[in-house]
């Protein structure tokens, strides 16, 4: 499908809304043509705030509609993913672990927001965002915990609805993802942290992609993830949308507008939130104006990873107890120091072919070079990241093609600390971890173990990406056998 075609379809939709307005004013075009609406920070927002009152009213109205109606709460959630049978248009179409994670979810929220406006009869409404990285917002927003509110959802993990469970700061910190210059690198890191961590830590329906969007808190989580895209771009320094990738630009997705008609969109329709979609985020810097139709005047770089040293052992199973595997660095020791000092190259701990049969219900903090007997501490230099599986890598998540997950944790700091202690082997240590319960780290119950097929220390070098030289990196080893 050519971009011209999909773009026209999108414009036709806007035209239909215009004639509706001129005829009977079902849909107020002020909200399309006036200044952009602001998606506000949820922090400190009371349940009586008009934004949350309208959100709750719309949810009630949508829950009253039959599932077959595209404007119903169930249908909208099923667009993301559902365990309901039946094949309705656009059901089960969420994108995870692919190039389209950010773009698909931006489109999804855009049409969802328009439907909320209509159902709440509040034309200027904008979806708020949950800024959980802010220390005052680490527990579930209060209005979503009130069991008499439509914003409440009972099936959340222990303590979230009581307000006693909260995120540990490092699990919702986007700074690692933000540091990547390449769109796909940044996107996949931010998909893991904070995105997957938020799902896995809240657990319950939020913990599984096929039920997550039934919980009203899903949408304020994704509003924040969408905001992070803008914030990532606004850092500059060579960060750009992947306008050299024609699949990324032209893949078309189907949603529904507030009249219940199917609409189609591509990434080219959603590059500029304020200009094309008519919203901005409270407190964000000026919009970066990316455009599909412009020739790309800049080279786009991405990191090519090459294995430096490989854990030779069998696949590693992550379960209730911490596990460690040693990587012997004697042979590469001499090469590590110059790589650590290099401005261009960067070292990473790579985990490949990471799979689970079902949602694991837990995630694992990963350390590199943790000295024997040292207590694992995510504030220490040995901490490199978190393995948390949400959709990609989970076999029971049944739409789309199954792909094992891969993690690339920047590891310069950890390796440097290990070298300073003259370690001959760097331990790779996995420690199961969950949210904070009453402010203390918890050990979650593991519902399904995770298997890691390959572990390596790799070196990344920037390389210019050419059109068509798309970015699906080959796995370094075949997928491990499914455990019995
Ligand atoms: Cu498509 Cu946070 O999920």
Short mmCIF file of C-alpha atoms and ligand atoms in Angstrom, two decimals:
data_model
loop_
_atom_site.label_atom_id
_atom_site.label_comp_id
_atom_site.label_asym_id
_atom_site.label_seq_id
_atom_site.Cartn_x
_atom_site.Cartn_y
_atom_site.Cartn_z
CA UNK A 1 0.00 0.00 0.00
CA UNK A 2 1.54 3.30 -1.02
CA UNK A 3 1.87 6.11 1.42
CA UNK A 4 -0.15 8.39 -0.86
CA UNK A 5 -3.11 6.08 -0.52
CA UNK A 6 -3.04 5.75 3.23
CA UNK A 7 -2.45 9.45 3.68
CA UNK A 8 -5.50 10.18 1.55
CA UNK A 9 -7.56 7.80 3.66
CA UNK A 10 -6.54 9.62 6.77
CA UNK A 11 -7.46 12.96 5.25
CA UNK A 12 -10.81 11.56 4.09
CA UNK A 13 -11.51 10.73 7.70
CA UNK A 14 -10.83 14.27 8.80
CA UNK A 15 -13.06 15.50 5.97
CA UNK A 16 -15.89 13.28 7.14
CA UNK A 17 -15.61 14.76 10.58
CA UNK A 18 -15.75 18.23 9.05
CA UNK A 19 -19.01 17.56 7.25
CA UNK A 20 -20.45 16.01 10.38
CA UNK A 21 -19.60 19.18 12.20
CA UNK A 22 -21.15 21.44 9.59
CA UNK A 23 -24.24 19.27 9.51
CA UNK A 24 -25.03 18.35 13.08
CA UNK A 25 -21.97 19.16 15.19
CA UNK A 26 -21.56 15.69 16.64
CA UNK A 27 -17.84 16.23 16.60
CA UNK A 28 -16.37 19.56 17.56
CA UNK A 29 -13.69 20.55 15.11
CA UNK A 30 -12.34 23.22 17.39
CA UNK A 31 -10.37 20.44 18.95
CA UNK A 32 -8.77 19.62 15.62
CA UNK A 33 -8.03 23.07 14.30
CA UNK A 34 -7.43 25.16 17.38
CA UNK A 35 -4.22 25.17 19.40
CA UNK A 36 -3.09 21.68 20.36
CA UNK A 37 -4.56 20.18 23.50
CA UNK A 38 -2.19 19.42 26.36
CA UNK A 39 -1.71 15.94 27.74
CA UNK A 40 -1.17 16.79 31.40
CA UNK A 41 1.01 15.26 34.06
CA UNK A 42 -1.11 13.08 36.38
CA UNK A 43 1.07 14.00 39.37
CA UNK A 44 -1.14 15.47 42.06
CA UNK A 45 -4.26 15.38 39.87
CA UNK A 46 -7.37 14.85 42.01
CA UNK A 47 -10.13 12.42 41.08
CA UNK A 48 -12.40 15.46 40.78
CA UNK A 49 -10.19 17.01 38.09
CA UNK A 50 -12.28 17.38 34.91
CA UNK A 51 -9.72 15.30 33.00
CA UNK A 52 -10.25 12.29 35.24
CA UNK A 53 -13.99 12.84 35.56
CA UNK A 54 -14.34 12.73 31.78
CA UNK A 55 -12.05 9.73 31.50
CA UNK A 56 -14.16 7.84 34.04
CA UNK A 57 -17.43 8.88 32.37
CA UNK A 58 -16.20 7.70 29.00
CA UNK A 59 -15.04 4.37 30.41
CA UNK A 60 -18.49 3.79 31.94
CA UNK A 61 -20.19 4.61 28.66
CA UNK A 62 -17.81 2.39 26.70
CA UNK A 63 -18.28 -0.52 29.11
CA UNK A 64 -22.02 -0.29 28.48
CA UNK A 65 -21.56 -0.93 24.76
CA UNK A 66 -21.46 -4.47 23.37
CA UNK A 67 -18.02 -5.89 22.57
CA UNK A 68 -18.90 -5.95 18.87
CA UNK A 69 -19.01 -2.14 18.84
CA UNK A 70 -15.58 -0.67 17.98
CA UNK A 71 -16.20 2.14 20.47
CA UNK A 72 -16.73 -0.28 23.35
CA UNK A 73 -14.13 -0.64 26.10
CA UNK A 74 -13.64 -4.33 25.28
CA UNK A 75 -13.18 -3.73 21.58
CA UNK A 76 -10.65 -0.97 22.15
CA UNK A 77 -8.68 -3.16 24.57
CA UNK A 78 -8.85 -6.06 22.10
CA UNK A 79 -7.19 -3.93 19.43
CA UNK A 80 -4.15 -4.12 21.66
CA UNK A 81 -4.64 -7.78 22.53
CA UNK A 82 -7.32 -10.11 23.80
CA UNK A 83 -7.99 -13.65 24.87
CA UNK A 84 -11.53 -13.40 23.44
CA UNK A 85 -12.07 -15.52 20.38
CA UNK A 86 -13.38 -14.13 17.14
CA UNK A 87 -11.56 -12.20 14.49
CA UNK A 88 -12.72 -8.65 14.43
CA UNK A 89 -11.04 -5.92 12.45
CA UNK A 90 -7.80 -4.71 14.04
CA UNK A 91 -7.95 -7.02 17.05
CA UNK A 92 -4.62 -8.26 18.42
CA UNK A 93 -2.48 -5.83 16.47
CA UNK A 94 -0.13 -4.35 19.09
CA UNK A 95 3.53 -4.18 18.14
CA UNK A 96 6.21 -5.23 20.62
CA UNK A 97 9.85 -6.03 20.14
CA UNK A 98 9.54 -4.75 16.56
CA UNK A 99 10.40 -1.53 14.76
CA UNK A 100 6.82 -0.33 15.25
CA UNK A 101 6.51 -0.26 19.03
CA UNK A 102 6.46 3.51 19.43
CA UNK A 103 4.57 4.32 16.24
CA UNK A 104 1.82 1.71 16.66
CA UNK A 105 1.12 2.76 20.25
CA UNK A 106 1.08 6.45 19.28
CA UNK A 107 -1.60 5.74 16.67
CA UNK A 108 -3.55 3.58 19.09
CA UNK A 109 -3.64 6.30 21.77
CA UNK A 110 -4.52 8.97 19.25
CA UNK A 111 -7.72 7.25 18.15
CA UNK A 112 -8.50 6.09 21.68
CA UNK A 113 -8.26 9.69 22.86
CA UNK A 114 -10.67 10.84 20.16
CA UNK A 115 -13.12 8.13 21.19
CA UNK A 116 -12.88 9.20 24.85
CA UNK A 117 -13.64 12.78 23.81
CA UNK A 118 -16.74 11.68 22.04
CA UNK A 119 -17.92 9.26 24.73
CA UNK A 120 -17.34 11.81 27.50
CA UNK A 121 -18.75 14.60 25.38
CA UNK A 122 -15.64 16.60 26.19
CA UNK A 123 -14.12 17.85 22.90
CA UNK A 124 -10.98 19.34 24.42
CA UNK A 125 -10.07 16.26 26.44
CA UNK A 126 -6.50 14.97 26.40
CA UNK A 127 -5.09 11.81 27.91
CA UNK A 128 -2.90 12.55 30.95
CA UNK A 129 0.45 10.82 31.47
CA UNK A 130 1.86 8.97 34.45
CA UNK A 131 5.39 10.21 35.04
CA UNK A 132 6.49 7.32 37.27
CA UNK A 133 10.11 8.33 36.96
CA UNK A 134 9.31 11.28 39.19
CA UNK A 135 9.98 10.12 42.78
CA UNK A 136 6.60 11.40 43.99
CA UNK A 137 4.73 9.23 41.44
CA UNK A 138 6.18 5.78 42.00
CA UNK A 139 2.97 4.28 43.37
CA UNK A 140 -0.29 3.88 41.46
CA UNK A 141 -2.01 7.26 40.99
CA UNK A 142 -4.57 7.67 43.80
CA UNK A 143 -7.68 8.21 41.60
CA UNK A 144 -7.03 4.82 39.96
CA UNK A 145 -7.10 3.03 43.35
CA UNK A 146 -10.62 4.00 44.43
CA UNK A 147 -12.75 0.88 44.04
CA UNK A 148 -15.88 2.94 43.39
CA UNK A 149 -14.29 4.67 40.38
CA UNK A 150 -14.36 3.51 36.76
CA UNK A 151 -10.58 4.09 36.79
CA UNK A 152 -10.18 1.24 39.26
CA UNK A 153 -9.23 -2.24 38.17
CA UNK A 154 -9.19 -5.07 40.68
CA UNK A 155 -6.74 -7.39 38.94
CA UNK A 156 -3.48 -5.62 39.75
CA UNK A 157 -0.56 -7.10 41.68
CA UNK A 158 -0.38 -7.18 45.44
CA UNK A 159 -0.47 -3.79 47.12
CA UNK A 160 -0.81 -1.56 44.06
CA UNK A 161 -4.44 -0.74 44.79
CA UNK A 162 -3.62 -0.26 48.46
CA UNK A 163 -0.85 2.18 47.58
CA UNK A 164 1.74 0.13 49.49
CA UNK A 165 3.56 -1.15 46.40
CA UNK A 166 5.73 1.13 44.26
CA UNK A 167 8.41 1.09 41.59
CA UNK A 168 12.07 1.05 42.52
CA UNK A 169 13.60 4.08 40.81
CA UNK A 170 16.02 2.18 38.58
CA UNK A 171 13.18 0.18 37.01
CA UNK A 172 11.45 3.26 35.59
CA UNK A 173 14.53 5.29 34.73
CA UNK A 174 14.69 6.11 31.00
CA UNK A 175 18.21 7.54 31.03
CA UNK A 176 19.91 4.45 29.67
CA UNK A 177 17.49 4.26 26.71
CA UNK A 178 17.73 7.99 26.16
CA UNK A 179 21.48 7.80 25.73
CA UNK A 180 21.22 5.87 22.45
CA UNK A 181 21.43 7.92 19.26
CA UNK A 182 19.82 5.40 16.95
CA UNK A 183 16.02 5.31 16.97
CA UNK A 184 15.73 1.54 17.04
CA UNK A 185 18.34 1.16 19.78
CA UNK A 186 16.66 3.80 21.94
CA UNK A 187 13.21 2.41 21.24
CA UNK A 188 14.09 -1.12 22.21
CA UNK A 189 15.84 -0.03 25.42
CA UNK A 190 12.97 2.19 26.45
CA UNK A 191 10.54 -0.59 25.58
CA UNK A 192 12.35 -2.73 28.16
CA UNK A 193 12.99 0.00 30.76
CA UNK A 194 10.69 1.56 31.80
CA UNK A 195 7.94 0.11 29.58
CA UNK A 196 8.16 -3.63 30.26
CA UNK A 197 9.15 -3.11 33.87
CA UNK A 198 5.98 -1.13 34.52
CA UNK A 199 3.84 -3.92 33.08
CA UNK A 200 5.68 -6.72 34.85
CA UNK A 201 5.80 -4.89 38.19
CA UNK A 202 2.10 -3.99 38.20
CA UNK A 203 1.33 -7.53 36.99
CA UNK A 204 -2.27 -8.82 37.10
CA UNK A 205 -3.93 -7.93 33.79
CA UNK A 206 -1.31 -5.26 33.10
CA UNK A 207 1.38 -7.94 33.17
CA UNK A 208 0.13 -9.75 30.07
CA UNK A 209 -0.20 -8.09 26.64
CA UNK A 210 -3.44 -9.90 25.86
CA UNK A 211 -5.20 -8.30 28.82
CA UNK A 212 -3.18 -5.16 29.61
CA UNK A 213 -5.33 -2.61 27.80
CA UNK A 214 -8.43 -3.57 29.79
CA UNK A 215 -6.96 -1.69 32.77
CA UNK A 216 -7.55 2.10 32.58
CA UNK A 217 -4.04 2.70 33.89
CA UNK A 218 -2.61 1.18 30.70
CA UNK A 219 -3.37 4.33 28.72
CA UNK A 220 -1.71 6.77 31.13
CA UNK A 221 1.34 4.49 31.15
CA UNK A 222 1.48 4.59 27.37
CA UNK A 223 0.90 8.31 27.27
CA UNK A 224 4.18 8.56 29.18
CA UNK A 225 5.94 6.13 26.83
CA UNK A 226 4.75 8.24 23.91
CA UNK A 227 6.04 11.38 25.64
CA UNK A 228 9.44 9.70 25.99
CA UNK A 229 9.67 9.47 22.19
CA UNK A 230 9.40 13.27 21.96
CA UNK A 231 11.84 13.76 24.81
CA UNK A 232 14.33 11.37 23.23
CA UNK A 233 14.19 13.28 19.91
CA UNK A 234 14.46 16.66 21.61
CA UNK A 235 17.87 15.75 23.01
CA UNK A 236 19.29 16.21 19.49
CA UNK A 237 22.88 15.07 19.06
CA UNK A 238 22.01 13.17 15.86
CA UNK A 239 18.79 11.58 17.10
CA UNK A 240 16.22 11.22 14.33
CA UNK A 241 13.21 9.19 13.42
CA UNK A 242 14.19 6.36 11.03
CA UNK A 243 13.10 8.22 7.91
CA UNK A 244 15.48 6.14 5.84
CA UNK A 245 13.50 2.99 6.62
CA UNK A 246 10.67 2.56 4.18
CA UNK A 247 8.96 -0.21 6.12
CA UNK A 248 8.91 1.93 9.18
CA UNK A 249 7.40 4.82 7.23
CA UNK A 250 4.89 2.94 5.12
CA UNK A 251 3.44 0.10 7.17
CA UNK A 252 -0.25 0.87 7.52
CA UNK A 253 -2.35 0.10 10.60
CA UNK A 254 -6.09 0.09 11.14
CA UNK A 255 -7.98 1.75 14.01
CA UNK A 256 -11.45 3.24 14.49
CA UNK A 257 -12.51 6.84 14.66
CA UNK A 258 -15.14 8.21 17.03
CA UNK A 259 -17.91 7.45 14.53
CA UNK A 260 -16.91 3.80 14.53
CA UNK A 261 -15.46 3.87 11.00
CA UNK A 262 -12.17 2.12 10.24
CA UNK A 263 -9.24 4.46 9.60
CA UNK A 264 -5.71 3.75 8.44
CA UNK A 265 -2.46 5.34 9.40
CA UNK A 266 1.25 5.15 8.77
CA UNK A 267 4.20 6.55 10.70
CA UNK A 268 4.30 9.50 8.30
CA UNK A 269 0.97 10.62 9.76
CA UNK A 270 2.24 10.78 13.32
CA UNK A 271 5.73 12.29 13.28
CA UNK A 272 4.74 15.65 14.73
CA UNK A 273 2.29 15.39 17.60
CA UNK A 274 1.42 19.07 17.80
CA UNK A 275 1.16 19.68 14.09
CA UNK A 276 -0.37 16.44 12.84
CA UNK A 277 -2.18 15.06 15.86
CA UNK A 278 -2.96 18.24 17.74
CA UNK A 279 -1.52 17.45 21.15
CA UNK A 280 1.52 18.35 23.18
CA UNK A 281 2.76 17.14 26.56
CA UNK A 282 2.80 19.41 29.55
CA UNK A 283 6.34 20.63 30.10
CA UNK A 284 7.92 19.21 26.95
CA UNK A 285 10.49 21.14 24.87
CA UNK A 286 9.56 22.50 21.42
CA UNK A 287 8.52 19.86 18.92
CA UNK A 288 11.18 18.40 16.65
CA UNK A 289 9.68 18.64 13.17
CA UNK A 290 10.46 15.42 11.36
CA UNK A 291 9.03 14.99 7.86
CA UNK A 292 8.66 11.96 5.64
CA UNK A 293 8.72 13.81 2.36
CA UNK A 294 12.04 15.49 2.86
CA UNK A 295 15.25 13.93 1.67
CA UNK A 296 17.33 12.98 4.63
CA UNK A 297 20.11 15.57 4.84
CA UNK A 298 22.02 13.71 7.52
CA UNK A 299 23.62 10.32 7.85
CA UNK A 300 21.94 7.96 10.29
CA UNK A 301 24.22 5.87 12.43
CA UNK A 302 23.45 2.75 14.34
CA UNK A 303 25.58 0.38 16.37
CA UNK A 304 26.89 -2.85 14.90
CA UNK A 305 27.65 -5.40 17.60
CA UNK A 306 30.42 -7.89 17.42
CA UNK A 307 30.96 -10.64 19.97
CA UNK A 308 34.20 -10.25 21.88
CA UNK A 309 33.82 -13.14 24.23
CA UNK A 310 31.15 -15.68 24.61
CA UNK A 311 29.78 -17.65 27.57
CA UNK A 312 30.36 -21.18 26.28
CA UNK A 313 28.01 -22.98 28.64
CA UNK A 314 24.51 -24.34 28.20
CA UNK A 315 21.46 -22.05 28.16
CA UNK A 316 20.89 -20.37 31.49
CA UNK A 317 17.58 -20.73 33.30
CA UNK A 318 16.29 -17.83 35.38
CA UNK A 319 14.05 -18.85 38.24
CA UNK A 320 13.30 -18.07 41.91
CA UNK A 321 16.96 -18.12 43.00
CA UNK A 322 19.77 -15.88 41.82
CA UNK A 323 22.15 -17.50 39.33
CA UNK A 324 25.65 -16.55 38.21
CA UNK A 325 27.73 -17.63 35.25
CA UNK A 326 31.41 -16.68 34.88
CA UNK A 327 32.82 -15.12 31.72
CA UNK A 328 36.55 -15.68 31.53
CA UNK A 329 38.18 -12.47 30.35
CA UNK A 330 41.87 -13.44 30.50
CA UNK A 331 42.20 -13.72 26.74
CA UNK A 332 40.61 -10.38 25.96
CA UNK A 333 41.92 -8.44 28.92
CA UNK A 334 44.49 -6.52 26.86
CA UNK A 335 41.84 -5.45 24.39
CA UNK A 336 39.33 -4.29 26.93
CA UNK A 337 41.15 -1.23 28.27
CA UNK A 338 41.56 0.53 24.88
CA UNK A 339 37.93 -0.27 24.09
CA UNK A 340 36.82 1.28 27.35
CA UNK A 341 38.83 4.40 26.59
CA UNK A 342 37.60 4.65 23.01
CA UNK A 343 35.18 7.44 22.28
CA UNK A 344 33.63 5.52 19.41
CA UNK A 345 33.27 1.99 20.66
CA UNK A 346 31.17 0.81 23.49
CA UNK A 347 31.02 -2.49 25.34
CA UNK A 348 27.84 -4.31 26.20
CA UNK A 349 26.60 -7.45 27.86
CA UNK A 350 24.36 -9.15 25.32
CA UNK A 351 21.72 -11.74 26.11
CA UNK A 352 20.28 -13.45 23.10
CA UNK A 353 17.44 -15.89 22.47
CA UNK A 354 15.70 -14.98 25.69
CA UNK A 355 12.41 -16.88 25.90
CA UNK A 356 9.68 -17.92 28.33
CA UNK A 357 6.67 -20.15 27.75
CA UNK A 358 4.32 -17.79 29.57
CA UNK A 359 4.57 -14.37 31.19
CA UNK A 360 7.27 -14.94 33.82
CA UNK A 361 5.54 -12.76 36.45
CA UNK A 362 8.95 -11.50 37.56
CA UNK A 363 11.99 -9.80 36.21
CA UNK A 364 15.67 -10.22 36.95
CA UNK A 365 18.26 -7.59 37.71
CA UNK A 366 21.47 -8.22 35.83
CA UNK A 367 24.97 -7.58 37.17
CA UNK A 368 28.32 -7.92 35.46
CA UNK A 369 31.50 -8.38 37.49
CA UNK A 370 29.76 -8.44 40.86
CA UNK A 371 32.54 -9.53 43.27
CA UNK A 372 31.90 -12.85 45.02
CA UNK A 373 30.06 -12.25 48.30
CA UNK A 374 29.12 -8.66 47.39
CA UNK A 375 25.44 -7.85 47.91
CA UNK A 376 23.72 -7.11 44.59
CA UNK A 377 22.74 -3.47 44.59
CA UNK A 378 21.20 -1.74 41.58
CA UNK A 379 22.97 1.47 42.58
CA UNK A 380 26.38 -0.22 42.24
CA UNK A 381 28.55 0.03 39.09
CA UNK A 382 27.99 -3.69 38.45
CA UNK A 383 24.30 -3.28 37.71
CA UNK A 384 23.70 -3.25 33.94
CA UNK A 385 19.93 -3.63 33.48
CA UNK A 386 16.83 -5.74 33.92
CA UNK A 387 15.48 -8.75 32.06
CA UNK A 388 11.75 -8.27 31.93
CA UNK A 389 9.65 -9.98 29.33
CA UNK A 390 6.24 -8.65 28.40
CA UNK A 391 5.36 -9.62 24.83
CA UNK A 392 8.50 -10.31 22.83
CA UNK A 393 10.08 -13.59 23.91
CA UNK A 394 6.87 -14.94 25.50
CA UNK A 395 5.55 -17.91 23.54
CA UNK A 396 1.99 -17.77 24.83
CA UNK A 397 1.58 -14.22 23.54
CA UNK A 398 -0.11 -15.48 20.46
CA UNK A 399 -0.32 -12.83 17.83
CA UNK A 400 2.34 -11.86 15.40
CA UNK A 401 5.38 -13.92 14.69
CA UNK A 402 7.13 -15.33 17.74
CA UNK A 403 10.51 -13.72 18.23
CA UNK A 404 12.93 -14.42 21.05
CA UNK A 405 13.94 -11.33 22.98
CA UNK A 406 17.41 -9.86 23.01
CA UNK A 407 19.02 -7.54 25.53
CA UNK A 408 22.04 -5.34 24.96
CA UNK A 409 23.10 -3.74 28.21
CA UNK A 410 25.77 -1.02 28.03
CA UNK A 411 28.52 -2.33 30.27
CA UNK A 412 31.54 0.00 30.18
CA UNK A 413 31.11 1.03 33.79
CA UNK A 414 30.71 -2.55 35.07
CA UNK A 415 33.66 -3.89 33.07
CA UNK A 416 35.87 -1.06 34.26
CA UNK A 417 34.98 -1.82 37.86
CA UNK A 418 35.75 -5.52 37.28
CA UNK A 419 39.12 -4.75 35.68
CA UNK A 420 40.08 -2.46 38.55
CA UNK A 421 39.66 -5.40 40.89
CA UNK A 422 41.77 -7.58 38.62
CA UNK A 423 38.99 -10.08 38.17
CA UNK A 424 39.89 -12.90 35.79
CA UNK A 425 36.32 -13.90 35.40
CA UNK A 426 33.43 -11.53 35.30
CA UNK A 427 30.37 -13.05 36.91
CA UNK A 428 27.09 -12.44 35.12
CA UNK A 429 24.55 -12.51 37.93
CA UNK A 430 20.77 -12.60 37.64
CA UNK A 431 18.71 -11.71 40.68
CA UNK A 432 14.91 -11.96 40.63
CA UNK A 433 13.40 -8.65 41.69
CA UNK A 434 10.00 -7.03 41.85
CA UNK A 435 8.48 -3.74 42.91
CA UNK A 436 9.01 -2.22 46.34
CA UNK A 437 6.52 -3.42 48.94
CA UNK A 438 6.23 -0.98 51.84
CA UNK A 439 9.38 0.61 50.47
CA UNK A 440 11.40 -2.64 50.58
CA UNK A 441 12.64 -4.73 47.64
CA UNK A 442 10.47 -7.78 47.06
CA UNK A 443 11.05 -11.20 45.59
CA UNK A 444 8.23 -11.88 43.18
CA UNK A 445 6.78 -15.31 42.59
CA UNK A 446 8.06 -16.72 39.32
CA UNK A 447 5.21 -18.04 37.17
CA UNK A 448 7.39 -19.31 34.33
CA UNK A 449 11.19 -19.52 34.10
CA UNK A 450 13.13 -17.61 31.47
CA UNK A 451 15.77 -19.25 29.29
CA UNK A 452 18.74 -17.38 27.89
CA UNK A 453 20.32 -19.05 24.87
CA UNK A 454 23.51 -17.00 24.56
CA UNK A 455 25.48 -14.57 26.68
CA UNK A 456 28.38 -12.49 25.45
CA UNK A 457 30.40 -9.38 25.95
CA UNK A 458 30.22 -7.48 22.69
CA UNK A 459 31.66 -4.36 21.23
CA UNK A 460 29.44 -1.87 19.39
CA UNK A 461 30.71 0.41 16.62
CA UNK A 462 28.65 3.08 14.90
CA UNK A 463 27.95 2.46 11.26
CA UNK A 464 26.05 4.54 8.77
CA UNK A 465 22.72 3.01 7.82
CA UNK A 466 21.68 3.05 4.18
CA UNK A 467 18.11 2.84 2.90
CA UNK A 468 16.99 -0.73 2.74
CA UNK A 469 19.88 -1.91 4.88
CA UNK A 470 17.29 -2.32 7.57
CA UNK A 471 18.17 -3.26 10.98
CA UNK A 472 16.97 -6.70 11.88
CA UNK A 473 20.14 -8.04 13.42
CA UNK A 474 20.72 -11.75 13.03
CA UNK A 475 20.73 -13.79 16.18
CA UNK A 476 24.15 -15.09 17.06
CA UNK A 477 22.92 -18.57 17.85
CA UNK A 478 19.95 -20.73 17.01
CA UNK A 479 17.07 -20.54 19.42
CA UNK A 480 17.49 -22.97 22.33
CA UNK A 481 15.32 -26.06 22.43
CA UNK A 482 12.05 -25.66 24.16
CA UNK A 483 12.54 -27.01 27.69
CA UNK A 484 10.57 -30.14 28.54
CU1 LIG B 1 1.47 -2.80 23.80
CU2 LIG B 1 2.58 -1.48 27.14
O1 LIG B 1 1.92 -2.44 25.65
#
